[in-house]
Structure formats: C-alpha cells, structure tokens
C-alpha cells in the first residue's frame, strides 16, 4: 500500500517540461495485501488515472479498481476534489463520484457521491444469486491510526436477490441500508450500526463485532427487528418454508424481535407480538389477536413470558380467548400457572405443562389436564362426523414423555355416550415418529347403545354396553394385536330392544345369513327384545379370531345376540377367523350398501 501511495505522490510532483508520466508495476507486496498490474498515468493539467488488481486476507476474490482524478492537488498530502471510481469484485461493480484526501499511507479519506453498485452473480453452490441487483450509494470511508471507518447509506434501484433460503424482489419492495462500521487491521470489524429498512414494512438493526478471518464462529451481534406489518414480508419467507409444514403461512400484524448472537449461537431473544394474526393451512391451525412478550435465554434463570390470543382454530375445533403465563430457558418450557382454553362449549383446563430438551431427540414432557364437558353434537359437527348425543369430558392425571416414550401416570378417563371410557397402562414409543407404537388397555362402562347406534346407519339398539380391550397394540395407529370383548352391562335393567336392521348387520359381522326377517310374519315386527349381546375378537398377526356369548345350539357357531320373549330371535355367527383389514373395510361399508358380507372360515 505504501508503494502504491508513493507512486501516486511521485506522479503528482511537479515536473518542468513534462506533459505526461506513465508508470507500470507488475507486483507490490504489503502486509496482508498484494497489488498486481499497477498502472499510474499523470498529465500536466493535474489529471491522474490509477489502475490495479488487489488481493488480501479480507478479500475472498481479486478486486480490480480504476481511479480517475480530474484535479489532483499536493499542497497537503494528495487531494482529489473530482474523483471517479470503478471497482469490480466477483460479479459486483461499484461506480461512483466523490472526493479523496491522502495525508499519509495510513491516513486517508474517501467521500462517495451518487455511487451505484451493480451485482449480477451466481455462486457455485447455488446458495447466492443476484440478477441485475442495483444499489445507490453515498458516504465516507476514513482511515487513520490503523483503523478504517465507514459511514454509508444505500437504497435499492431494482433487481432480485437470493440468499438461501430467502428471495427478495427489489423491483416490488424497495430496500434502504445505513451502516456505521470500523475495521481494525484486517480482521476485527466493529458494527456500530447496520440497519436494513423495507419502507412501511420492517427494519432490521444490528450492532456488534465480527472477526473476518473466522466470521462463522468468532463474533457477537445484537439484532433488533421491528415489523410494523408482517403481511408484506410473508412472500419473502415462502421459499424458506416451502419444504416445511409452515408452507402457505399467512400473517399480518406487528412483531418486534431482539436477539443476541455469540459465536453463531443464539444466547438471548425477546419477541413482542401486537395484534398478530397467523394461519398455517398445512397445520390446520390459526390464531387471531396474538399479543404478549416471549422472553428466552440459553442459560441461567428462566425468563417470564406472556402470550394471549383473541380467538383461534385447531383443525376444525374453534378455540376461544386464552392467556398463557410461562417461563423459558435453554430447551426448557414451563407453565407458571394453570391455563383454561375454551373449546366449543367447554374447555381444556391445563393444570401442568413442562417441557425439556426442546428441539432435540431428548425431548421430555410432563402434562396434566381436565376436559370440561363439551357437547358431542357440536364436536361431531366441527369434525365432520355423524352427530352423537351427550357430552365428552375427562382428565389426564399425568402424561410423561421420557426417552422417546409417552406414558400415563394413572388412567385417562372420559365421559361419553352417558358412560365412561378409561385408558390405562398407556405407552407410546416414538409418538412423533413415522410409525409410533402404542400399547394400552381400554375399558368401556355403561355406554348408552341408543346414543351410540343412533349416530350411524347401523340399526337401533337400546340398553347398556361394557367392553374390555386388553393388550391393545398399534403400529402407525393401526391395531396389530388385542383381546377385545364387548358385552351387555351386567345387572343392566334398562329396556333392551334391537331392530331388524341391527340384527341383519350383526349377523353379517359374524358371517351369518341376512334378510331372513324381511320375509314371513317376522316382517311385521320393527324390533325385538334381547337378553344380552356379546362379541369377542382376539387379534394376532392380522387375523381376528371371533367368538360370542356361548356356542350356538347347533354347535357350529356362536351366539352374538341372545333373544328374549316372543318372538325370540337369536343372532348366530359362523366366521371364526377373519382377516382384520377385510373385516374393517366391510364393517365400514355397513349403512352404505346394506348389510356387510364378512368372509371367513
């Protein structure tokens, strides 16, 4: 660098009877820098032109620069009041006018006026791309006492840019940049202030320190993002979200973020939400009126946070207004107080929720809640199911996630069909994996058969039903093993009647004849009395071994419905071994095309 400045001083010195001086130097070495193909051209009228190619530790690619000074003065160092500068670096071109003052090799100043930066570049790995990207520039670069300071302002003039995974179209959304930077030596870059603004939408402000020799690790940054309206920014995020379940994300409202990054590690973050609305179609979820402050630190004392919303939707279930108070630190999350989340005409009262190992394979959870009564009719309408009568309620006394296994402390209980459903010994292995494995025992008590069968085109049955499904095993939520037994509630004294259609369908389930009651005198009876109902399936290796209340009188079948009174009708099944997939497919066909035909042997 000193050699180059010496060249400039020499050609600027007065020389009598000399109209022009041209100097060419092949290579100049300096500390951390190298200049090649240096050309200096001096004219008697004070015009100077300097060209060179530079390489250095802070430059990933060679820099080619051309400097043209129309009026060079040497009364106090070297001064140029009318400067034109052109520099190219790996597809980037800077053209500007300005002024320069060089006092010594380590003390100089460059002022830029009406600068224009053009960038047209594609990186070899495809992670960076720019198409006709143009920025207007102005500012000052000042070098003294071993430190280079830069004060610059820039605004976009058009073009497109891609920085994986973000795409920005500056033809439709302008960008403004302000920077106050200082470089000590060739390594330590101090960011006093770096601000990027999308006028009317958002501003990003950063400060801190980068080590250019190892910028991916040795740095500390404070970043603040102030988004007045998230809606115009959503298109820029679509490329980043395209392969996730957040693709199609829609948002509007205000959001402010503050984060501290140390050596590529996020150490502290705060988010303030103000009337934010978010919809994620692939997650079938959305919330309106999000408000609050979420504070997080990577270590130390957990920080208190608050999050509230006005309304929401999870799947097809509407969610009412709620407020969460919680604390976070590192990979930990914990409710600070119980929260009540309105669902339809009831609510989910979350008494305890604590998570650890978030974002890792070591995720652990502790959860307890109560479901306050929800009308089944409204729930079924929301889910697009046939409508059931009654209410659904229940409790989760303690749900634990440890080492990729989810299990219950105690039993999960729910009220439905005017009866009770209990799930005990629940264990789920890899609950968030591709093929979660489930083990549980399920017990049904005193379910109202009229409410249960009334929701389906199965036929009407009155009375109460109990059931035990022991050793239930599911893979990918599909049953692979169980010992299931459904039977009339012992001691039930309610009225027990069964319709002709229900008799036909139960007979079909057991592989028996159908349509017999539609002929002869029996066709005049709408329903019949029965004493009890019973059906059993032991599922193993894809085969359901079926049985009923007792062997039939003929000895080659089993009784599914034991009749009572006159006329007495017993429903007998004959299929002992049935393929489970075929059984389920044919069972689902009941009500669509008449009684199902169950094949078996």
CSV table of C-alpha atoms in Angstrom, one decimal, residues 339-505:
chain,number,residue,atom,x,y,z
A,339,UNK,CA,-54.5,-22.0,31.9
A,340,UNK,CA,-58.1,-22.6,30.7
A,341,UNK,CA,-58.5,-22.8,26.9
A,342,UNK,CA,-62.1,-22.6,25.7
A,343,UNK,CA,-63.1,-25.3,23.2
A,344,UNK,CA,-66.5,-25.2,21.6
A,345,UNK,CA,-69.0,-25.1,24.6
A,346,UNK,CA,-66.4,-26.5,27.0
A,347,UNK,CA,-62.8,-26.0,27.8
A,348,UNK,CA,-59.4,-27.7,28.3
A,349,UNK,CA,-58.0,-26.8,31.8
A,350,UNK,CA,-54.3,-27.4,31.6
A,351,UNK,CA,-53.1,-27.8,35.2
A,352,UNK,CA,-49.4,-28.6,34.4
A,353,UNK,CA,-47.2,-28.5,31.4
A,354,UNK,CA,-43.4,-28.7,31.5
A,355,UNK,CA,-41.1,-29.5,28.6
A,356,UNK,CA,-37.3,-30.0,28.4
A,357,UNK,CA,-35.0,-31.0,25.6
A,358,UNK,CA,-37.0,-29.0,23.1
A,359,UNK,CA,-35.7,-29.3,19.6
A,360,UNK,CA,-33.6,-32.4,20.4
A,361,UNK,CA,-34.0,-36.2,20.5
A,362,UNK,CA,-34.0,-35.9,24.3
A,363,UNK,CA,-37.4,-34.2,24.5
A,364,UNK,CA,-39.2,-34.8,27.8
A,365,UNK,CA,-42.7,-33.6,28.9
A,366,UNK,CA,-45.0,-33.6,31.9
A,367,UNK,CA,-48.6,-32.8,31.3
A,368,UNK,CA,-51.8,-32.9,33.3
A,369,UNK,CA,-55.2,-31.5,32.3
A,370,UNK,CA,-59.0,-31.8,32.6
A,371,UNK,CA,-61.5,-31.6,29.8
A,372,UNK,CA,-64.6,-29.8,30.9
A,373,UNK,CA,-67.8,-31.1,29.3
A,374,UNK,CA,-68.0,-30.5,25.6
A,375,UNK,CA,-71.3,-31.2,23.7
A,376,UNK,CA,-70.7,-34.2,21.4
A,377,UNK,CA,-73.1,-32.9,18.8
A,378,UNK,CA,-71.0,-29.7,18.3
A,379,UNK,CA,-67.8,-31.6,18.4
A,380,UNK,CA,-69.0,-34.0,15.7
A,381,UNK,CA,-70.2,-31.2,13.5
A,382,UNK,CA,-66.8,-29.5,13.8
A,383,UNK,CA,-65.0,-32.7,12.8
A,384,UNK,CA,-67.5,-33.7,10.1
A,385,UNK,CA,-68.6,-36.8,11.9
A,386,UNK,CA,-72.1,-38.2,12.4
A,387,UNK,CA,-73.6,-36.4,15.4
A,388,UNK,CA,-73.6,-38.1,18.8
A,389,UNK,CA,-75.8,-37.1,21.7
A,390,UNK,CA,-74.3,-36.3,25.1
A,391,UNK,CA,-71.1,-34.7,26.3
A,392,UNK,CA,-67.4,-35.5,26.4
A,393,UNK,CA,-65.3,-34.8,29.5
A,394,UNK,CA,-62.4,-36.4,31.2
A,395,UNK,CA,-59.0,-36.0,32.8
A,396,UNK,CA,-55.3,-36.6,32.1
A,397,UNK,CA,-53.8,-37.0,35.6
A,398,UNK,CA,-50.3,-37.1,34.4
A,399,UNK,CA,-48.8,-37.6,30.9
A,400,UNK,CA,-45.0,-38.2,30.8
A,401,UNK,CA,-42.6,-38.2,27.8
A,402,UNK,CA,-39.2,-39.8,28.6
A,403,UNK,CA,-36.6,-41.2,26.3
A,404,UNK,CA,-38.9,-41.1,23.3
A,405,UNK,CA,-41.7,-42.9,25.2
A,406,UNK,CA,-45.0,-41.4,26.2
A,407,UNK,CA,-46.9,-42.9,29.1
A,408,UNK,CA,-49.6,-42.2,31.6
A,409,UNK,CA,-49.4,-41.7,35.4
A,410,UNK,CA,-52.6,-43.5,36.3
A,411,UNK,CA,-55.5,-43.7,33.9
A,412,UNK,CA,-57.0,-41.5,31.2
A,413,UNK,CA,-60.8,-41.2,31.8
A,414,UNK,CA,-63.5,-39.7,29.7
A,415,UNK,CA,-67.3,-39.5,29.8
A,416,UNK,CA,-69.1,-40.2,26.5
A,417,UNK,CA,-72.4,-41.8,25.4
A,418,UNK,CA,-73.6,-41.4,29.0
A,419,UNK,CA,-71.0,-43.8,30.1
A,420,UNK,CA,-67.3,-43.9,30.9
A,421,UNK,CA,-64.2,-44.7,28.9
A,422,UNK,CA,-60.9,-45.5,30.7
A,423,UNK,CA,-57.5,-45.9,29.2
A,424,UNK,CA,-54.8,-47.5,31.4
A,425,UNK,CA,-51.2,-48.5,31.0
A,426,UNK,CA,-50.8,-46.2,28.0
A,427,UNK,CA,-47.4,-46.2,26.4
A,428,UNK,CA,-46.4,-44.7,23.1
A,429,UNK,CA,-43.0,-45.3,21.7
A,430,UNK,CA,-41.7,-42.6,19.2
A,431,UNK,CA,-45.1,-40.7,19.4
A,432,UNK,CA,-43.8,-38.1,16.8
A,433,UNK,CA,-42.1,-40.6,14.5
A,434,UNK,CA,-43.3,-42.1,11.2
A,435,UNK,CA,-44.6,-45.3,12.9
A,436,UNK,CA,-45.5,-44.6,16.5
A,437,UNK,CA,-46.1,-47.8,18.6
A,438,UNK,CA,-48.9,-47.8,21.1
A,439,UNK,CA,-49.8,-50.1,24.0
A,440,UNK,CA,-52.8,-49.7,26.2
A,441,UNK,CA,-55.8,-51.3,27.9
A,442,UNK,CA,-59.2,-49.8,27.3
A,443,UNK,CA,-62.3,-50.2,29.4
A,444,UNK,CA,-65.9,-49.2,28.5
A,445,UNK,CA,-68.6,-49.0,31.1
A,446,UNK,CA,-72.3,-48.5,30.7
A,447,UNK,CA,-72.3,-46.9,27.3
A,448,UNK,CA,-75.8,-46.0,26.1
A,449,UNK,CA,-76.3,-48.1,23.0
A,450,UNK,CA,-79.2,-46.0,21.8
A,451,UNK,CA,-76.9,-42.9,21.7
A,452,UNK,CA,-74.1,-44.9,20.1
A,453,UNK,CA,-76.0,-46.7,17.4
A,454,UNK,CA,-78.2,-43.6,16.7
A,455,UNK,CA,-75.3,-41.8,15.2
A,456,UNK,CA,-74.8,-44.5,12.5
A,457,UNK,CA,-77.0,-46.2,9.9
A,458,UNK,CA,-76.4,-49.4,11.7
A,459,UNK,CA,-79.8,-50.1,13.2
A,460,UNK,CA,-81.2,-49.2,16.6
A,461,UNK,CA,-80.2,-51.0,19.8
A,462,UNK,CA,-81.2,-49.9,23.3
A,463,UNK,CA,-79.6,-50.9,26.6
A,464,UNK,CA,-76.1,-50.5,28.1
A,465,UNK,CA,-72.8,-51.9,26.8
A,466,UNK,CA,-69.5,-52.7,28.6
A,467,UNK,CA,-66.2,-53.6,26.9
A,468,UNK,CA,-62.6,-54.6,27.7
A,469,UNK,CA,-59.9,-54.2,25.1
A,470,UNK,CA,-56.8,-55.7,26.8
A,471,UNK,CA,-53.3,-55.8,25.4
A,472,UNK,CA,-54.1,-53.3,22.6
A,473,UNK,CA,-51.1,-52.8,20.4
A,474,UNK,CA,-51.0,-50.3,17.5
A,475,UNK,CA,-48.3,-49.6,14.9
A,476,UNK,CA,-48.7,-46.4,13.0
A,477,UNK,CA,-52.1,-46.0,14.8
A,478,UNK,CA,-53.4,-49.3,13.2
A,479,UNK,CA,-54.3,-52.2,15.5
A,480,UNK,CA,-52.0,-55.2,15.3
A,481,UNK,CA,-52.9,-57.1,18.5
A,482,UNK,CA,-55.7,-57.1,21.1
A,483,UNK,CA,-58.1,-59.1,23.1
A,484,UNK,CA,-61.4,-57.2,22.7
A,485,UNK,CA,-64.6,-58.2,24.4
A,486,UNK,CA,-67.9,-56.2,24.1
A,487,UNK,CA,-70.9,-57.4,26.2
A,488,UNK,CA,-74.1,-56.2,27.8
A,489,UNK,CA,-73.6,-54.4,31.1
A,490,UNK,CA,-74.0,-56.9,33.9
A,491,UNK,CA,-77.1,-56.1,36.0
A,492,UNK,CA,-78.5,-53.6,33.5
A,493,UNK,CA,-82.3,-53.4,34.0
A,494,UNK,CA,-82.9,-50.9,31.2
A,495,UNK,CA,-85.1,-51.8,28.2
A,496,UNK,CA,-83.3,-53.9,25.7
A,497,UNK,CA,-84.6,-53.8,22.1
A,498,UNK,CA,-82.9,-54.4,18.8
A,499,UNK,CA,-84.2,-53.5,15.3
A,500,UNK,CA,-84.4,-55.7,12.3
A,501,UNK,CA,-81.6,-53.7,10.6
A,502,UNK,CA,-79.3,-54.1,13.6
A,503,UNK,CA,-79.9,-57.9,13.6
A,504,UNK,CA,-79.0,-58.1,9.9
A,505,UNK,CA,-75.8,-56.1,10.4
